[in-house]
PDB file of C-alpha atoms in Angstrom:
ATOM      1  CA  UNK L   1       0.409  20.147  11.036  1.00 63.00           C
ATOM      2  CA  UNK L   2       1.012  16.587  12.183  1.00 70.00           C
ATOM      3  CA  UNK L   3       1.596  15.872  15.653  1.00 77.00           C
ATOM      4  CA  UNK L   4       5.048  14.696  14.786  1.00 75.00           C
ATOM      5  CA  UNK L   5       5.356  18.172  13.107  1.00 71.00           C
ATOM      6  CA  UNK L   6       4.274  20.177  16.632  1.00 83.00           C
ATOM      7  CA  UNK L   7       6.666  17.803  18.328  1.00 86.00           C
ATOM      8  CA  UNK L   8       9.468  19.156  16.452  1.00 82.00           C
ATOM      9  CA  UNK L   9       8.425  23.015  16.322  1.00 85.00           C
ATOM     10  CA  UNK L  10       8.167  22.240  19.963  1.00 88.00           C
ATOM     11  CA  UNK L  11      12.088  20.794  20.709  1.00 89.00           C
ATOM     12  CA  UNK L  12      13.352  23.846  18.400  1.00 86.00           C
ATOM     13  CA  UNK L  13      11.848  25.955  20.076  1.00 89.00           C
ATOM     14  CA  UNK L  14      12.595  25.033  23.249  1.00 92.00           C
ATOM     15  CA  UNK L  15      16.539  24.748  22.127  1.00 90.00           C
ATOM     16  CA  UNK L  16      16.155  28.106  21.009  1.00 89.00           C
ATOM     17  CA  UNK L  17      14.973  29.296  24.181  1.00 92.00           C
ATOM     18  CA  UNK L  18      17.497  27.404  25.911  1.00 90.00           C
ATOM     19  CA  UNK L  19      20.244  28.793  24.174  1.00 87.00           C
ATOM     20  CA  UNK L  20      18.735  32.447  24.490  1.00 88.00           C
ATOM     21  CA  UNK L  21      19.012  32.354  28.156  1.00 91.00           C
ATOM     22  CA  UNK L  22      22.491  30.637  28.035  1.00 89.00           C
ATOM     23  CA  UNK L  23      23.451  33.801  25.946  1.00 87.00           C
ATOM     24  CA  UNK L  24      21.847  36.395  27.964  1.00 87.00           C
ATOM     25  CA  UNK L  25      23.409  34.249  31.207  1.00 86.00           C
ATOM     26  CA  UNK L  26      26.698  34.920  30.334  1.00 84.00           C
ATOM     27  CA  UNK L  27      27.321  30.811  29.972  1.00 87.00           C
ATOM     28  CA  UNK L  28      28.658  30.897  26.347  1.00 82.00           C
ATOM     29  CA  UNK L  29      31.254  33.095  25.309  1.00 81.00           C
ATOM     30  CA  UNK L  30      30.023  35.726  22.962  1.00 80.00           C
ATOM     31  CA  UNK L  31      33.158  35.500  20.919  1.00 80.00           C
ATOM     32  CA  UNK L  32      32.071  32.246  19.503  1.00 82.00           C
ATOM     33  CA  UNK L  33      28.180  32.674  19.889  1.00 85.00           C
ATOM     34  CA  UNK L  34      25.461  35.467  20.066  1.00 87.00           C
ATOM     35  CA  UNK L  35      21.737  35.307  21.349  1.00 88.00           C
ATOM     36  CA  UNK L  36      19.806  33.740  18.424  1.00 88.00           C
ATOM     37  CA  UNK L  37      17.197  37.670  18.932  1.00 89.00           C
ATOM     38  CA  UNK L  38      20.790  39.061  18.284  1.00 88.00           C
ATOM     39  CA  UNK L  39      20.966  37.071  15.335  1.00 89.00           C
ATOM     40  CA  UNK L  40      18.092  38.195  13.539  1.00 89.00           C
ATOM     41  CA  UNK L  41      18.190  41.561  14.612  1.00 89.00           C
ATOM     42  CA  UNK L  42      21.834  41.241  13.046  1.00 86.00           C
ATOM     43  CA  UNK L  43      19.551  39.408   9.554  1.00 88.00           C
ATOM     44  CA  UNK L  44      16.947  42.513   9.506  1.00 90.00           C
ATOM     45  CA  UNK L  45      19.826  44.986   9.769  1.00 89.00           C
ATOM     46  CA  UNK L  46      21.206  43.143   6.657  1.00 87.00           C
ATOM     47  CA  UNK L  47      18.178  43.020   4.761  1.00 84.00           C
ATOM     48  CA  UNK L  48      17.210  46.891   5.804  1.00 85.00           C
ATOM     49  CA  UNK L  49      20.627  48.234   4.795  1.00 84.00           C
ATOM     50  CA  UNK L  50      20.843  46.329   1.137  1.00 81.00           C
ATOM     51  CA  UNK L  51      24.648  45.808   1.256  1.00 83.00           C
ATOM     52  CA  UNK L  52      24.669  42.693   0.584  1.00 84.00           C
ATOM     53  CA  UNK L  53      22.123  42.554  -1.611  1.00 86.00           C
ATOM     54  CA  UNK L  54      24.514  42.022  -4.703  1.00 87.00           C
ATOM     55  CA  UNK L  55      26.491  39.044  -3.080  1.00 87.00           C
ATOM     56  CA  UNK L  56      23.106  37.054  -1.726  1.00 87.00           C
ATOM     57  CA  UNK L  57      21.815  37.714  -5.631  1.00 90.00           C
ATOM     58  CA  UNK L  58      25.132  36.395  -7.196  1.00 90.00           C
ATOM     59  CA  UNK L  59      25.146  33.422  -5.257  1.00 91.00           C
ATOM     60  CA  UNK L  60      21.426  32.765  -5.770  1.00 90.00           C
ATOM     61  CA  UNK L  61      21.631  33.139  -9.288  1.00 93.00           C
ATOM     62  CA  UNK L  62      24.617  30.525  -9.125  1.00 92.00           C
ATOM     63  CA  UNK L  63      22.273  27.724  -7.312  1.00 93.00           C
ATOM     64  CA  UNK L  64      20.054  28.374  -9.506  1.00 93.00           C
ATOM     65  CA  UNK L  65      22.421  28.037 -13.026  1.00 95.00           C
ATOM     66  CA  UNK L  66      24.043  25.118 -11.339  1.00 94.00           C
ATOM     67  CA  UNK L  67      20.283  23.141 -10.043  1.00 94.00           C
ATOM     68  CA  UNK L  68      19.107  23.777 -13.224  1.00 94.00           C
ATOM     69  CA  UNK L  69      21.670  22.388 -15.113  1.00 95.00           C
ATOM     70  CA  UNK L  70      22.171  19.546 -12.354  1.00 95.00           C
ATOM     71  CA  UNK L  71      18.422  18.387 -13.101  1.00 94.00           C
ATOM     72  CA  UNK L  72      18.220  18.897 -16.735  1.00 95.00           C
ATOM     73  CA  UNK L  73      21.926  16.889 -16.773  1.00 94.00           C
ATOM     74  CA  UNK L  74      21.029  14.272 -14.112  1.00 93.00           C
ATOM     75  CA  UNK L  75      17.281  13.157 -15.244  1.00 93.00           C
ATOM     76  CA  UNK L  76      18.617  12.547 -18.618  1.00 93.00           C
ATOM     77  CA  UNK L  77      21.786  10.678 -17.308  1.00 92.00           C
ATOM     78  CA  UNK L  78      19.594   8.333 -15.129  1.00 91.00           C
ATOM     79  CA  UNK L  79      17.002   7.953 -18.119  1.00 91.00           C
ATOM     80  CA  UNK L  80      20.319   6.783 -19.997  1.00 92.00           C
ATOM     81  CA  UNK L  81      21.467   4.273 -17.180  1.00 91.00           C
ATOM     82  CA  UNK L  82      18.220   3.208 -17.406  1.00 89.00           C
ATOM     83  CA  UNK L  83      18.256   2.737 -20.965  1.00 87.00           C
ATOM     84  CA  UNK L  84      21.576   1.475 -21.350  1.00 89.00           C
ATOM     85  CA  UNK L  85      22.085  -1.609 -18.822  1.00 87.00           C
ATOM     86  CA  UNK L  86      25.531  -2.192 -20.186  1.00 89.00           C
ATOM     87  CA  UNK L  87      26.438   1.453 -19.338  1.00 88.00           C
ATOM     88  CA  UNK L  88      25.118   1.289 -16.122  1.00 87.00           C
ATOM     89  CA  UNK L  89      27.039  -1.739 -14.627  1.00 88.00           C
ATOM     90  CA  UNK L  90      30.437   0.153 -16.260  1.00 87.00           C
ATOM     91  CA  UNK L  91      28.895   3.585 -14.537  1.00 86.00           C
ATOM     92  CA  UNK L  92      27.783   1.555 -11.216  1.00 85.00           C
ATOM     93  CA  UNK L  93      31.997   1.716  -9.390  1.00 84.00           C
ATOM     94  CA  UNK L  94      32.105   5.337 -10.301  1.00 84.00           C
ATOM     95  CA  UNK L  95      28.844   6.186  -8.562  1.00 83.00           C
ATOM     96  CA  UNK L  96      29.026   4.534  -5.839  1.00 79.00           C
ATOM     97  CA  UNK L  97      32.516   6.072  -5.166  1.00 82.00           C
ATOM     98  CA  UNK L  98      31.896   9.708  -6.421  1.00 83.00           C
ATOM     99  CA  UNK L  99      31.259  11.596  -3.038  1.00 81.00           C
ATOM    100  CA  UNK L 100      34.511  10.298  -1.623  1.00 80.00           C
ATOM    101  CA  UNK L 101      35.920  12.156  -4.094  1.00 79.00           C
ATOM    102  CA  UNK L 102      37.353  16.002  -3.140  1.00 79.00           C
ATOM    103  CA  UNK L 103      35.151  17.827  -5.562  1.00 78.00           C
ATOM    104  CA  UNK L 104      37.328  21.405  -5.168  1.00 76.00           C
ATOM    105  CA  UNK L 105      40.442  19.694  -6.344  1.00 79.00           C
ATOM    106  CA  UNK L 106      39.174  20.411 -10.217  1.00 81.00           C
ATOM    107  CA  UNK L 107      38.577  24.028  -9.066  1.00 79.00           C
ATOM    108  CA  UNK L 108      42.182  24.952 -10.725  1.00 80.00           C
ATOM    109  CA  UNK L 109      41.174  22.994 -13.794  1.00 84.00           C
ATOM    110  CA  UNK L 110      37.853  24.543 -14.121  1.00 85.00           C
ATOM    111  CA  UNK L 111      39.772  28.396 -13.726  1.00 82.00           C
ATOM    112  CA  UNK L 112      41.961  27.363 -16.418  1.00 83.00           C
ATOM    113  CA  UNK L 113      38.680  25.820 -18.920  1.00 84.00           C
ATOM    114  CA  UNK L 114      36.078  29.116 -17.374  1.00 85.00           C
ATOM    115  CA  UNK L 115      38.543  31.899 -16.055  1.00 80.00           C
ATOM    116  CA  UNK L 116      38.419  33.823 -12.994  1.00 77.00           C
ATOM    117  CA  UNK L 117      34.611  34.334 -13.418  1.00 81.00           C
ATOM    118  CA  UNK L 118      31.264  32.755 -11.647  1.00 85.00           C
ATOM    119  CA  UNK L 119      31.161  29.537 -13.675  1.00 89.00           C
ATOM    120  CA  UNK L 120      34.333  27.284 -11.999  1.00 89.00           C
ATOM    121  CA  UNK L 121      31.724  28.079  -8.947  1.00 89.00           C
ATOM    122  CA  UNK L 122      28.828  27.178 -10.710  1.00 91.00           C
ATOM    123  CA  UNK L 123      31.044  24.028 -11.774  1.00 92.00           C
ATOM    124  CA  UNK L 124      31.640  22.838  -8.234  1.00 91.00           C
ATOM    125  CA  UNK L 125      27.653  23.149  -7.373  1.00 91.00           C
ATOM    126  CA  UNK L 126      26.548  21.290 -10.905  1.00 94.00           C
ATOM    127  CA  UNK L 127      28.805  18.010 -10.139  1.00 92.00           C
ATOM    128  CA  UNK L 128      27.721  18.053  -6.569  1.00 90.00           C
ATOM    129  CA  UNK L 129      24.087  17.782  -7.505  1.00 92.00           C
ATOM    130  CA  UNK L 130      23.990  16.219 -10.818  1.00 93.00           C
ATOM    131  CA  UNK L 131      24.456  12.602  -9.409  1.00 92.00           C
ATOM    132  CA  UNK L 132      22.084  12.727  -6.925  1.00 92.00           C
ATOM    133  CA  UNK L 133      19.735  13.550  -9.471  1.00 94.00           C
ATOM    134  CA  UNK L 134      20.764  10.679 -12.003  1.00 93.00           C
ATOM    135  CA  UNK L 135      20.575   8.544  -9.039  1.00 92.00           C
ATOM    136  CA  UNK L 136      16.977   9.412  -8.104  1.00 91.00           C
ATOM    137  CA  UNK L 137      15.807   9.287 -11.723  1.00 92.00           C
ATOM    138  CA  UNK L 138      17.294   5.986 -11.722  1.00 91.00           C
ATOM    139  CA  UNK L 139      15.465   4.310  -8.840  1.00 89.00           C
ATOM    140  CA  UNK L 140      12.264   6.277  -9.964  1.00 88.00           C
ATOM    141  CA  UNK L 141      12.408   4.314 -13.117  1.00 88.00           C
ATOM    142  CA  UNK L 142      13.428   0.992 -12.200  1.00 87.00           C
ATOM    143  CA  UNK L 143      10.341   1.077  -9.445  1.00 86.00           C
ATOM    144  CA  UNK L 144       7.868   1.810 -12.108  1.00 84.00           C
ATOM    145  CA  UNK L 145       5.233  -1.433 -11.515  1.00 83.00           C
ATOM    146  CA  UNK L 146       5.250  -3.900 -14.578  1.00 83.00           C
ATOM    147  CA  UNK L 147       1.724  -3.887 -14.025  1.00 84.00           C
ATOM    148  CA  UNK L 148       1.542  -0.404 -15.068  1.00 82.00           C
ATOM    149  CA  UNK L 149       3.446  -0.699 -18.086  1.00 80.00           C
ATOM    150  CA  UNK L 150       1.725  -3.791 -18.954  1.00 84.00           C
ATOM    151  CA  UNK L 151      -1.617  -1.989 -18.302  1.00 83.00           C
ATOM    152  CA  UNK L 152      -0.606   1.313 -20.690  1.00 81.00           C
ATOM    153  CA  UNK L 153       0.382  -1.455 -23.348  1.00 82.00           C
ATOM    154  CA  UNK L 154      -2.646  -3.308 -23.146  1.00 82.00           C
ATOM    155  CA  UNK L 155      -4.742   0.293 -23.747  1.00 84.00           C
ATOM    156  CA  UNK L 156      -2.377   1.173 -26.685  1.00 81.00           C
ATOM    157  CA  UNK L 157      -0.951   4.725 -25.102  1.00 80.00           C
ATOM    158  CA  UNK L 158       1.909   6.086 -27.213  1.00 79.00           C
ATOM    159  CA  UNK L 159       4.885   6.520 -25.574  1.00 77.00           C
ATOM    160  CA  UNK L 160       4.337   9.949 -25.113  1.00 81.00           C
ATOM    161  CA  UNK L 161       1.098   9.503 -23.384  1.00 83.00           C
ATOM    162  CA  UNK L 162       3.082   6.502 -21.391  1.00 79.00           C
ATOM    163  CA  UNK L 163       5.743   8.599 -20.215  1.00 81.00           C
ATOM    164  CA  UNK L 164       3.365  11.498 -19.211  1.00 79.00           C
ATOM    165  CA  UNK L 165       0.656   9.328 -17.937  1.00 82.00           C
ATOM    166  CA  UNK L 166       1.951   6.575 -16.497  1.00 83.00           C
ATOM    167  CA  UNK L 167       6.127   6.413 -15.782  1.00 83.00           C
ATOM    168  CA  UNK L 168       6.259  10.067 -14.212  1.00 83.00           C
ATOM    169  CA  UNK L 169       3.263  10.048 -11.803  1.00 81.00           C
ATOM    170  CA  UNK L 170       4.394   6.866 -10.960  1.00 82.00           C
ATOM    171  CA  UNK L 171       8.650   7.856  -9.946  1.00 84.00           C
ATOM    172  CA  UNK L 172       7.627  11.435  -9.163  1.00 82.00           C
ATOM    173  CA  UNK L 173       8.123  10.812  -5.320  1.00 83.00           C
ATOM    174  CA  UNK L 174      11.934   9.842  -6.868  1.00 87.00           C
ATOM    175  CA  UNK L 175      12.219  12.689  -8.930  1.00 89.00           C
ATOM    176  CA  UNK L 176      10.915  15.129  -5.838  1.00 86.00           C
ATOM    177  CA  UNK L 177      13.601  13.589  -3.679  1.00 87.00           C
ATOM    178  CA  UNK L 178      16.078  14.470  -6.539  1.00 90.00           C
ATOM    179  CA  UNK L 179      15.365  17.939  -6.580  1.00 90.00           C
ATOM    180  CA  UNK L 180      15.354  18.697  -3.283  1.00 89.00           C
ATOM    181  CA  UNK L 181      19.295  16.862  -3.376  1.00 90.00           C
ATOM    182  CA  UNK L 182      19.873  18.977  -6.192  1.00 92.00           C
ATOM    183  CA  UNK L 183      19.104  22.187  -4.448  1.00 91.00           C
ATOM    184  CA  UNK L 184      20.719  21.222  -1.117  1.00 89.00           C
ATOM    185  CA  UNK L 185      24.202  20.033  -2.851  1.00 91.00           C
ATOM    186  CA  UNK L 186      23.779  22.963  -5.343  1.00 92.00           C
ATOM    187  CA  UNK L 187      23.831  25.520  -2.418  1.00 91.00           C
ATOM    188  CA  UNK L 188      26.448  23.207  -0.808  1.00 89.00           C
ATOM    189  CA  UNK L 189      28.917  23.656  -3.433  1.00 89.00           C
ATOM    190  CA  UNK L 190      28.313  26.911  -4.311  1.00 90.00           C
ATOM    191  CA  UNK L 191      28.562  28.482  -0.542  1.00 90.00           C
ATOM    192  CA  UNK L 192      31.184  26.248   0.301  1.00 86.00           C
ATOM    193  CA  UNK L 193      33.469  27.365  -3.041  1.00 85.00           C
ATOM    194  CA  UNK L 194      32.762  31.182  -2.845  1.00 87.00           C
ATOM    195  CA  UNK L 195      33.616  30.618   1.256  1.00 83.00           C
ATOM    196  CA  UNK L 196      37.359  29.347   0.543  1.00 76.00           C
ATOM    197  CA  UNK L 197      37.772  29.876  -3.122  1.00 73.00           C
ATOM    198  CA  UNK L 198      35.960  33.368  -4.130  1.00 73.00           C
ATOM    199  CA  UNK L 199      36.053  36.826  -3.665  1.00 77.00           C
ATOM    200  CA  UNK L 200      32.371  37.387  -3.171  1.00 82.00           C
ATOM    201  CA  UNK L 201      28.970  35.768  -2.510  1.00 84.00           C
ATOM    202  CA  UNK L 202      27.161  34.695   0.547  1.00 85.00           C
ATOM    203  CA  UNK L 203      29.936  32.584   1.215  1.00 87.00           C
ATOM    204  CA  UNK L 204      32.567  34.937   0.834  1.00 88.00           C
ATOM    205  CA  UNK L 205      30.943  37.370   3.171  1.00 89.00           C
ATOM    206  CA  UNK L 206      30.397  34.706   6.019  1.00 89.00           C
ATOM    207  CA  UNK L 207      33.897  34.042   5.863  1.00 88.00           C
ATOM    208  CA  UNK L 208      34.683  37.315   5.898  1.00 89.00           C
ATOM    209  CA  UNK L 209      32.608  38.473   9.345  1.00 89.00           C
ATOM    210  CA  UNK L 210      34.279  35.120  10.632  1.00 87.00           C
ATOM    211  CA  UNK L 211      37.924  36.238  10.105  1.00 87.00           C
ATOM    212  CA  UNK L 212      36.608  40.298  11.479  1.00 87.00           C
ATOM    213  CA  UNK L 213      35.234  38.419  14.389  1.00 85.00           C
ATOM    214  CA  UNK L 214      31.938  40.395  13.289  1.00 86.00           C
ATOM    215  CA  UNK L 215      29.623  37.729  14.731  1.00 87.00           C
ATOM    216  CA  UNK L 216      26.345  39.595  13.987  1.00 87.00           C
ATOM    217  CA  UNK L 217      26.748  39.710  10.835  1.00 89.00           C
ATOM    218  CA  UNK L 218      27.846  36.829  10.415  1.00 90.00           C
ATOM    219  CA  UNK L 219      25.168  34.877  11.955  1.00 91.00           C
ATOM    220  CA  UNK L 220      22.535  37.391  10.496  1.00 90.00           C
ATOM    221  CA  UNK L 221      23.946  35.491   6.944  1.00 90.00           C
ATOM    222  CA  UNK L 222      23.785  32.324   7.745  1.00 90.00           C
ATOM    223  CA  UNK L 223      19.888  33.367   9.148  1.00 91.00           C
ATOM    224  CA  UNK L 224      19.494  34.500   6.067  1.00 89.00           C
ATOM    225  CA  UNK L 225      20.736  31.596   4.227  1.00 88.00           C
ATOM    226  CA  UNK L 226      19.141  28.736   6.163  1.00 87.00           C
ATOM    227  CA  UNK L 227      15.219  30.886   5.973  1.00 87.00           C
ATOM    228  CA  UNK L 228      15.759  30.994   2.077  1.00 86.00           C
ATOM    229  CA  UNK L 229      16.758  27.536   1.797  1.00 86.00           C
ATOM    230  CA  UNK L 230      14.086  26.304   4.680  1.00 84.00           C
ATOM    231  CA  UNK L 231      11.292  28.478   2.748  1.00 86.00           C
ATOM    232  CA  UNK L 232      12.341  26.732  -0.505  1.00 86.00           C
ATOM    233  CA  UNK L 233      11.782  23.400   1.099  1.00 82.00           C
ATOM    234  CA  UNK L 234       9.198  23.893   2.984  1.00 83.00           C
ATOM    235  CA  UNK L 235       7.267  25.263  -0.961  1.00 85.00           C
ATOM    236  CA  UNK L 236       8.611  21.897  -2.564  1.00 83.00           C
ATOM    237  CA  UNK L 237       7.216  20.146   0.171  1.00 81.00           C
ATOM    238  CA  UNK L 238       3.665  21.321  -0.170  1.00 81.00           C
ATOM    239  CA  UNK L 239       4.086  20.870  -3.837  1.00 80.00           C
ATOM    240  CA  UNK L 240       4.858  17.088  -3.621  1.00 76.00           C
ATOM    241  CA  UNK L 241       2.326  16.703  -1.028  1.00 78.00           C
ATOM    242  CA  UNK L 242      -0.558  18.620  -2.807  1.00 76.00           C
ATOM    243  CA  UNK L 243       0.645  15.831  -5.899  1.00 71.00           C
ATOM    244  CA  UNK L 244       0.312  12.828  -3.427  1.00 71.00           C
ATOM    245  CA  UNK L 245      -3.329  13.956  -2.257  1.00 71.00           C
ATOM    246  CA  UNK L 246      -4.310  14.206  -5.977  1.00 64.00           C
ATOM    247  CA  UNK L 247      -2.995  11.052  -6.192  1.00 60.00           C
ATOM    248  CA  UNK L 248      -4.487   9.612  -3.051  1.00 56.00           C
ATOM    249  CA  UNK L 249      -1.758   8.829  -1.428  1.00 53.00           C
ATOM    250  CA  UNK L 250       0.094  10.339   1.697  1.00 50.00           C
TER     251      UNK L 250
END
């Protein structure tokens, strides 16, 4: 671990801590927050009893319809802007305006086009991510070197070998950074759909304990939520950085 890394464990931990005592102190109000060891007590309890095992897998298997989709959807899309300059500066007012748009004002539309199913969710979390992905893919292919394309020319690689050899290594720190915005806005906009808009899910249930005033469950969700998305990260990180060391980079 770097020693910015241990710097950061250290602050967290010491927040933690912190807030621990402030709990324990009687300082905060319990009604609006619990003792982060009463928070993952509240997580194991969760994960021991299994009854939410069928809204945490529903809502998985949503990020991961909607991510997939997202990347498949966004790497060609930013291949084509690539491709296409023409439909790039038409695309270019669109993107740079499409996150002030309210994305869960088509939720109504996508009921009436998917019905009262998981897919107007699975909706909301594709569009969130698919952009950021097209975006990424973009950059990562506009900061190719000319060098390197002249280079693959001048040793007669087929564009197959080309792409594979050359134009991917070369934009895969892009393409890493549009993952990991594809998973992050996928979770986003499924969570943040099933928590005003659905009847079940992870999101659903958080709401739920919210509105109960059940704050150990609640809390022991959201534990749950940020380890599995934290633990996801944290494997995609070591990915892209065992790809940089073969690479010899940082």
């Amino acid at each position: 671990m770097s020693r910015a890394g241990r710097i950061r464990l250290v602050a967290v931990a010491i927040l933690v801590l912190a807030l621990e005592v402030a709990c324990r102190a009687g300082w905060v109000d319990p009604v609006a927050v619990i003792a982060p060891s009463l928070m993952v007590q509240g997580a194991w309890r969760l994960l021991a009893s299994g009854k939410y095992t069928g809204d945490m897998l529903l809502t998985l298997s949503n990020v991961a319809i909607a991510c997939s989709l997202a990347v498949v959807s966004g790497f060609a899309g930013g291949w084509l802007l690539y491709a296409l300059p023409r439909l790039r500066r038409a695309a270019d007012p669109l993107l740079a305006s499409y996150y002030a748009v309210p994305t869960f004002i088509f939720y109504p539309l996508f009921i009436v086009l998917f019905g009262l199913n998981r897919w107007p969710l699975v909706a909301i979390g594709f569009i969130f991510a698919v952009v950021a992905m097209a975006l990424n893919t973009l950059q990562g292919f506009e900061r190719v070197p000319r060098v390197l394309r002249r280079t693959a020319r001048a040793m007669r690689l087929s564009t197959r070998q080309e792409m594979l050899q050359v134009v991917f290594p070369s934009c895969a720190p892009y393409l890493f950074t549009g993952l990991k915005l594809a998973i992050v806005y996928s979770f986003i906009g499924v969570i943040a759909g099933e928590f005003v808009l659905s009847g079940d899910g992870f999101g659903f249930e958080i709401a739920f304990a919210y509105n109960s005033f059940d704050n150990a469950t609640m809390y022991g969700l959201m534990i749950l939520l940020l380890g599995f998305v934290g633990g996801l990260n944290s494997i995609l990180y070591s990915w892209e950085r065992r790809l940089y060391l073969r690479r010899g980079g940082r």
